[in-house]
Amino acid sequence: MRTVIIGSGSWGTALGQVLADNQQDVIVYGRNEAEVSDINENHHNTKYFKETELNPLLTATRDLSVVAGADFVLLAVPTIAIEDMCKKINEYLKPNTIVINVSKGFHPETNERMSDVIRRSISLEKLSSVVSLIGPSHAEEVVIRQLTTIDAISLKIEDARKVQTLFSNRYFRIYTGSDEIGSELGAALKNVMAIASGILSGLGYQDNTRAALITRGLQEMVRYGTFFGGQERTFMGLTGIGDLIVTCTSKHSRNFECGYQIGQENTVENFWANNTKTVEGVRTAKIVHRVAEKNHISMPICEEVYQILYNHKKPDTCADSLMLRDLKEEFR
Ligand SMILES: NC(=O)c1ccc[n+]([C@@H]2O[C@H](COP(=O)([O-])OP(=O)(O)OC[C@H]3O[C@@H](n4cnc5c(N)ncnc54)[C@H](O)[C@@H]3O)[C@@H](O)[C@H]2O)c1
Ligand SMILES: O=P(O)(O)OC[C@H](O)CO
């Protein structure tokens, strides 16, 4: 069974190494010459992992036609690039390919979840199903083989099981599920909460505040996710509370880091001027604001993050906005 990973960034490389460790037939496609040659020639991906030695069985290419003949194609590019990438690979795919999504967020214009974007952009006969491989997992830790558990979620459960078998090993354990809506919404929304968590740390708030943020953030995720048909219990699992904890508390999280900078500087200006990293929660905050407003879903923490990012609200005024709002709203 052959797997092609699209994207030679941090997550594509780390997941490629999991498969190389499993002695699977795997290759990474990257558009970036430096990342591709670093993997092939030095067994490093220095830009993301500094000196970490990669499994020498992992190779990379800049030739997209490598997708031809793959049984599994894993898309490890940011959410904004998913539709375009699906359209590009479509001509090469063989019938019944399992496409694995690892991106956490929404289509920037249509607000669709990633599985819906992929199904819309790839020809029906070429797609067996979409499997979302998501959960609490920083690439920086997977690449050094820290024990990690994540979910393989698909509407076609036998495909989720195939992905589970492909990736599972002694340091990477995969659970399966079929609640695509709940899982993908949890994984997307936790990025906004991680920005909020970074902001509060940057402002100097400590553990009580983070516990409040994680707990109340989870309530918002459940409210939003169940409104769109996700199951409440999914949010108690790896793609909900699991991913929320790891992203709201980790120095590896780019969403947390983004928030931390904004909190410390008490302004969003420098972040907008200088950021070059993949910080999915920034776009997600905008989409959640748009969708929640339209559907009257109460999302107070997400709304503060949106106001800071897009309306230049001062971060140090947000605590009062949240803590002093009408208590009658708090029924649980
Ligand atoms: N890094 C992690 O720990 C991690 C863990 C779980 C999920 N994810 C998710 O994986 C997705 C990818 O993130 P990442 O962390 O690998 O990002 P990254 O910034 O480390 O790498 C992204 C890669 O995609 C490539 N890319 C960007 N735009 C592209 C385009 N338009 N066409 C082709 N290639 C393009 C870049 O060159 C780079 O190689 C995100 O949605 C992220 O939320 C990341
Ligand atoms: O670095 P972040 O904030 O994109 O988080 C990476 C993963 O989603 C953590 O599970």
mmCIF file of C-alpha atoms in Angstrom, residues 93-283:
data_model
loop_
_atom_site.group_PDB
_atom_site.id
_atom_site.type_symbol
_atom_site.label_atom_id
_atom_site.label_comp_id
_atom_site.label_asym_id
_atom_site.label_seq_id
_atom_site.Cartn_x
_atom_site.Cartn_y
_atom_site.Cartn_z
ATOM 1 C CA LEU A 93 -5.715 9.909 -8.519
ATOM 2 C CA LYS A 94 -6.704 6.318 -9.186
ATOM 3 C CA PRO A 95 -10.268 5.152 -8.421
ATOM 4 C CA ASN A 96 -11.164 4.514 -4.773
ATOM 5 C CA THR A 97 -8.345 6.440 -3.149
ATOM 6 C CA ILE A 98 -8.614 7.124 0.562
ATOM 7 C CA VAL A 99 -7.922 10.831 1.103
ATOM 8 C CA ILE A 100 -6.717 11.706 4.587
ATOM 9 C CA ASN A 101 -7.406 15.177 5.963
ATOM 10 C CA VAL A 102 -5.299 16.520 8.825
ATOM 11 C CA SER A 103 -6.138 20.223 8.508
ATOM 12 C CA LYS A 104 -8.067 21.969 11.252
ATOM 13 C CA GLY A 105 -10.331 24.782 10.134
ATOM 14 C CA PHE A 106 -12.791 25.867 7.465
ATOM 15 C CA HIS A 107 -12.828 26.939 3.841
ATOM 16 C CA PRO A 108 -12.202 30.703 3.974
ATOM 17 C CA GLU A 109 -15.115 31.688 1.726
ATOM 18 C CA THR A 110 -17.722 28.932 1.945
ATOM 19 C CA ASN A 111 -17.206 28.105 5.675
ATOM 20 C CA GLU A 112 -17.278 24.376 4.811
ATOM 21 C CA ARG A 113 -15.521 21.788 6.933
ATOM 22 C CA MET A 114 -12.474 20.201 5.309
ATOM 23 C CA SER A 115 -14.137 16.835 4.545
ATOM 24 C CA ASP A 116 -16.856 18.656 2.632
ATOM 25 C CA VAL A 117 -14.282 20.692 0.690
ATOM 26 C CA ILE A 118 -12.410 17.509 -0.285
ATOM 27 C CA ARG A 119 -15.566 15.630 -1.343
ATOM 28 C CA ARG A 120 -16.631 18.613 -3.456
ATOM 29 C CA SER A 121 -13.231 18.998 -5.128
ATOM 30 C CA ILE A 122 -12.350 15.393 -6.027
ATOM 31 C CA SER A 123 -14.222 13.315 -8.592
ATOM 32 C CA LEU A 124 -16.672 10.887 -7.018
ATOM 33 C CA GLU A 125 -15.225 7.732 -8.579
ATOM 34 C CA LYS A 126 -11.696 8.589 -7.436
ATOM 35 C CA LEU A 127 -12.625 8.860 -3.774
ATOM 36 C CA SER A 128 -13.267 5.909 -1.488
ATOM 37 C CA SER A 129 -13.832 8.291 1.415
ATOM 38 C CA VAL A 130 -12.293 11.108 3.406
ATOM 39 C CA VAL A 131 -10.693 10.139 6.705
ATOM 40 C CA SER A 132 -9.882 12.953 9.129
ATOM 41 C CA LEU A 133 -6.817 12.100 11.183
ATOM 42 C CA ILE A 134 -7.044 14.625 13.994
ATOM 43 C CA GLY A 135 -6.455 14.978 17.716
ATOM 44 C CA PRO A 136 -3.930 16.296 20.245
ATOM 45 C CA SER A 137 -0.652 16.099 18.381
ATOM 46 C CA HIS A 138 2.148 18.604 18.049
ATOM 47 C CA ALA A 139 4.438 17.659 15.158
ATOM 48 C CA GLU A 140 7.464 18.680 17.253
ATOM 49 C CA GLU A 141 6.616 15.878 19.705
ATOM 50 C CA VAL A 142 5.532 13.235 17.177
ATOM 51 C CA VAL A 143 8.810 13.681 15.321
ATOM 52 C CA ILE A 144 10.711 12.749 18.496
ATOM 53 C CA ARG A 145 8.316 9.851 19.061
ATOM 54 C CA GLN A 146 6.499 11.103 22.139
ATOM 55 C CA LEU A 147 3.479 8.917 22.984
ATOM 56 C CA THR A 148 0.531 10.360 21.060
ATOM 57 C CA THR A 149 -3.104 9.328 20.503
ATOM 58 C CA ILE A 150 -5.386 10.725 17.806
ATOM 59 C CA ASP A 151 -8.595 9.798 15.974
ATOM 60 C CA ALA A 152 -9.260 8.521 12.455
ATOM 61 C CA ILE A 153 -12.783 9.712 11.655
ATOM 62 C CA SER A 154 -14.748 8.694 8.588
ATOM 63 C CA LEU A 155 -18.307 8.230 7.401
ATOM 64 C CA LYS A 156 -16.948 4.955 5.941
ATOM 65 C CA ILE A 157 -15.706 3.227 9.069
ATOM 66 C CA GLU A 158 -13.746 0.515 7.215
ATOM 67 C CA ASP A 159 -11.574 3.276 5.724
ATOM 68 C CA ALA A 160 -11.011 4.762 9.186
ATOM 69 C CA ARG A 161 -9.845 1.292 10.283
ATOM 70 C CA LYS A 162 -7.422 1.087 7.342
ATOM 71 C CA VAL A 163 -5.906 4.422 8.362
ATOM 72 C CA GLN A 164 -5.801 3.256 11.981
ATOM 73 C CA THR A 165 -3.787 0.163 10.977
ATOM 74 C CA LEU A 166 -1.520 2.154 8.666
ATOM 75 C CA PHE A 167 -0.423 4.665 11.311
ATOM 76 C CA SER A 168 -0.625 2.843 14.651
ATOM 77 C CA ASN A 169 2.601 1.820 16.361
ATOM 78 C CA ARG A 170 4.180 1.781 19.828
ATOM 79 C CA TYR A 171 4.257 5.579 20.134
ATOM 80 C CA PHE A 172 1.313 6.572 17.895
ATOM 81 C CA ARG A 173 -2.091 5.055 18.674
ATOM 82 C CA ILE A 174 -5.149 5.713 16.540
ATOM 83 C CA TYR A 175 -8.774 5.451 17.645
ATOM 84 C CA THR A 176 -11.628 5.339 15.130
ATOM 85 C CA GLY A 177 -14.951 7.161 14.976
ATOM 86 C CA SER A 178 -17.637 8.359 12.600
ATOM 87 C CA ASP A 179 -18.829 11.690 14.045
ATOM 88 C CA GLU A 180 -17.226 13.769 11.328
ATOM 89 C CA ILE A 181 -19.101 16.961 12.223
ATOM 90 C CA GLY A 182 -18.361 16.888 15.951
ATOM 91 C CA SER A 183 -14.729 15.895 15.420
ATOM 92 C CA GLU A 184 -13.903 18.463 12.742
ATOM 93 C CA LEU A 185 -15.728 21.282 14.516
ATOM 94 C CA GLY A 186 -13.942 20.489 17.787
ATOM 95 C CA ALA A 187 -10.535 20.401 16.094
ATOM 96 C CA ALA A 188 -11.198 23.720 14.344
ATOM 97 C CA LEU A 189 -12.658 25.639 17.277
ATOM 98 C CA LYS A 190 -9.965 24.652 19.764
ATOM 99 C CA ASN A 191 -7.534 26.824 17.788
ATOM 100 C CA VAL A 192 -9.546 29.948 18.647
ATOM 101 C CA MET A 193 -9.525 28.915 22.323
ATOM 102 C CA ALA A 194 -5.737 28.420 22.109
ATOM 103 C CA ILE A 195 -5.353 31.997 20.864
ATOM 104 C CA ALA A 196 -7.487 33.124 23.835
ATOM 105 C CA SER A 197 -5.330 31.021 26.180
ATOM 106 C CA GLY A 198 -2.164 32.614 24.792
ATOM 107 C CA ILE A 199 -3.661 36.087 25.168
ATOM 108 C CA LEU A 200 -4.522 35.539 28.803
ATOM 109 C CA SER A 201 -1.009 34.199 29.510
ATOM 110 C CA GLY A 202 0.534 37.159 27.712
ATOM 111 C CA LEU A 203 -1.579 39.468 29.866
ATOM 112 C CA GLY A 204 -0.272 37.746 33.001
ATOM 113 C CA TYR A 205 -3.276 35.627 34.002
ATOM 114 C CA GLN A 206 -2.467 32.249 35.536
ATOM 115 C CA ASP A 207 -3.860 28.786 36.245
ATOM 116 C CA ASN A 208 -7.357 29.609 37.559
ATOM 117 C CA THR A 209 -7.943 31.681 34.464
ATOM 118 C CA ARG A 210 -6.697 28.977 32.095
ATOM 119 C CA ALA A 211 -8.950 26.377 33.774
ATOM 120 C CA ALA A 212 -11.879 28.761 33.324
ATOM 121 C CA LEU A 213 -10.955 29.330 29.681
ATOM 122 C CA ILE A 214 -10.623 25.617 28.885
ATOM 123 C CA THR A 215 -13.864 24.706 30.659
ATOM 124 C CA ARG A 216 -15.957 27.545 29.290
ATOM 125 C CA GLY A 217 -14.266 27.190 25.904
ATOM 126 C CA LEU A 218 -15.337 23.570 25.774
ATOM 127 C CA GLN A 219 -18.928 24.660 26.475
ATOM 128 C CA GLU A 220 -18.770 26.993 23.479
ATOM 129 C CA MET A 221 -17.360 24.215 21.310
ATOM 130 C CA VAL A 222 -20.186 21.875 22.367
ATOM 131 C CA ARG A 223 -22.818 24.565 21.782
ATOM 132 C CA TYR A 224 -21.536 25.330 18.309
ATOM 133 C CA GLY A 225 -20.832 21.713 17.368
ATOM 134 C CA THR A 226 -24.157 20.266 18.505
ATOM 135 C CA PHE A 227 -26.014 23.105 16.740
ATOM 136 C CA PHE A 228 -24.593 21.746 13.478
ATOM 137 C CA GLY A 229 -25.289 18.087 14.302
ATOM 138 C CA GLY A 230 -22.118 16.983 16.129
ATOM 139 C CA GLN A 231 -22.532 14.609 19.072
ATOM 140 C CA GLU A 232 -21.884 16.055 22.542
ATOM 141 C CA ARG A 233 -19.804 13.046 23.641
ATOM 142 C CA THR A 234 -17.362 13.612 20.768
ATOM 143 C CA PHE A 235 -16.259 16.826 22.483
ATOM 144 C CA MET A 236 -15.213 14.783 25.548
ATOM 145 C CA GLY A 237 -12.720 12.876 23.379
ATOM 146 C CA LEU A 238 -9.412 13.413 21.611
ATOM 147 C CA THR A 239 -10.681 15.872 18.999
ATOM 148 C CA GLY A 240 -12.478 17.931 21.668
ATOM 149 C CA ILE A 241 -11.111 18.269 25.182
ATOM 150 C CA GLY A 242 -7.900 16.414 24.209
ATOM 151 C CA ASP A 243 -6.922 18.819 21.465
ATOM 152 C CA LEU A 244 -8.198 21.766 23.496
ATOM 153 C CA ILE A 245 -5.867 20.924 26.398
ATOM 154 C CA VAL A 246 -2.771 20.337 24.282
ATOM 155 C CA THR A 247 -3.202 23.519 22.279
ATOM 156 C CA CYS A 248 -4.209 25.777 25.188
ATOM 157 C CA THR A 249 -1.250 24.702 27.319
ATOM 158 C CA SER A 250 1.663 23.985 24.977
ATOM 159 C CA LYS A 251 4.650 26.070 24.006
ATOM 160 C CA HIS A 252 4.577 24.262 20.652
ATOM 161 C CA SER A 253 1.165 25.641 19.668
ATOM 162 C CA ARG A 254 1.339 28.357 17.018
ATOM 163 C CA ASN A 255 -2.165 29.466 17.984
ATOM 164 C CA PHE A 256 -1.130 29.823 21.627
ATOM 165 C CA GLU A 257 2.073 31.602 20.570
ATOM 166 C CA CYS A 258 0.113 34.044 18.415
ATOM 167 C CA GLY A 259 -2.178 34.839 21.350
ATOM 168 C CA TYR A 260 0.738 35.175 23.740
ATOM 169 C CA GLN A 261 2.377 37.813 21.561
ATOM 170 C CA ILE A 262 -0.891 39.734 21.230
ATOM 171 C CA GLY A 263 -1.491 39.574 24.996
ATOM 172 C CA GLN A 264 2.025 40.645 25.897
ATOM 173 C CA GLU A 265 1.991 43.559 23.485
ATOM 174 C CA ASN A 266 -1.663 44.340 24.252
ATOM 175 C CA THR A 267 -2.218 44.865 20.534
ATOM 176 C CA VAL A 268 -2.645 42.790 17.395
ATOM 177 C CA GLU A 269 -0.575 45.119 15.182
ATOM 178 C CA ASN A 270 2.780 43.295 15.223
ATOM 179 C CA PHE A 271 1.145 39.922 14.712
ATOM 180 C CA TRP A 272 -0.560 41.107 11.514
ATOM 181 C CA ALA A 273 2.611 42.823 10.321
ATOM 182 C CA ASN A 274 5.065 39.972 10.894
ATOM 183 C CA ASN A 275 3.417 36.559 11.154
ATOM 184 C CA THR A 276 4.527 33.968 8.574
ATOM 185 C CA LYS A 277 3.373 30.815 10.376
ATOM 186 C CA THR A 278 0.305 28.642 9.872
ATOM 187 C CA VAL A 279 -2.052 29.947 12.578
ATOM 188 C CA GLU A 280 -5.384 28.400 11.604
ATOM 189 C CA GLY A 281 -7.355 29.882 14.523
ATOM 190 C CA VAL A 282 -7.054 33.394 13.108
ATOM 191 C CA ARG A 283 -9.246 32.637 10.083
#
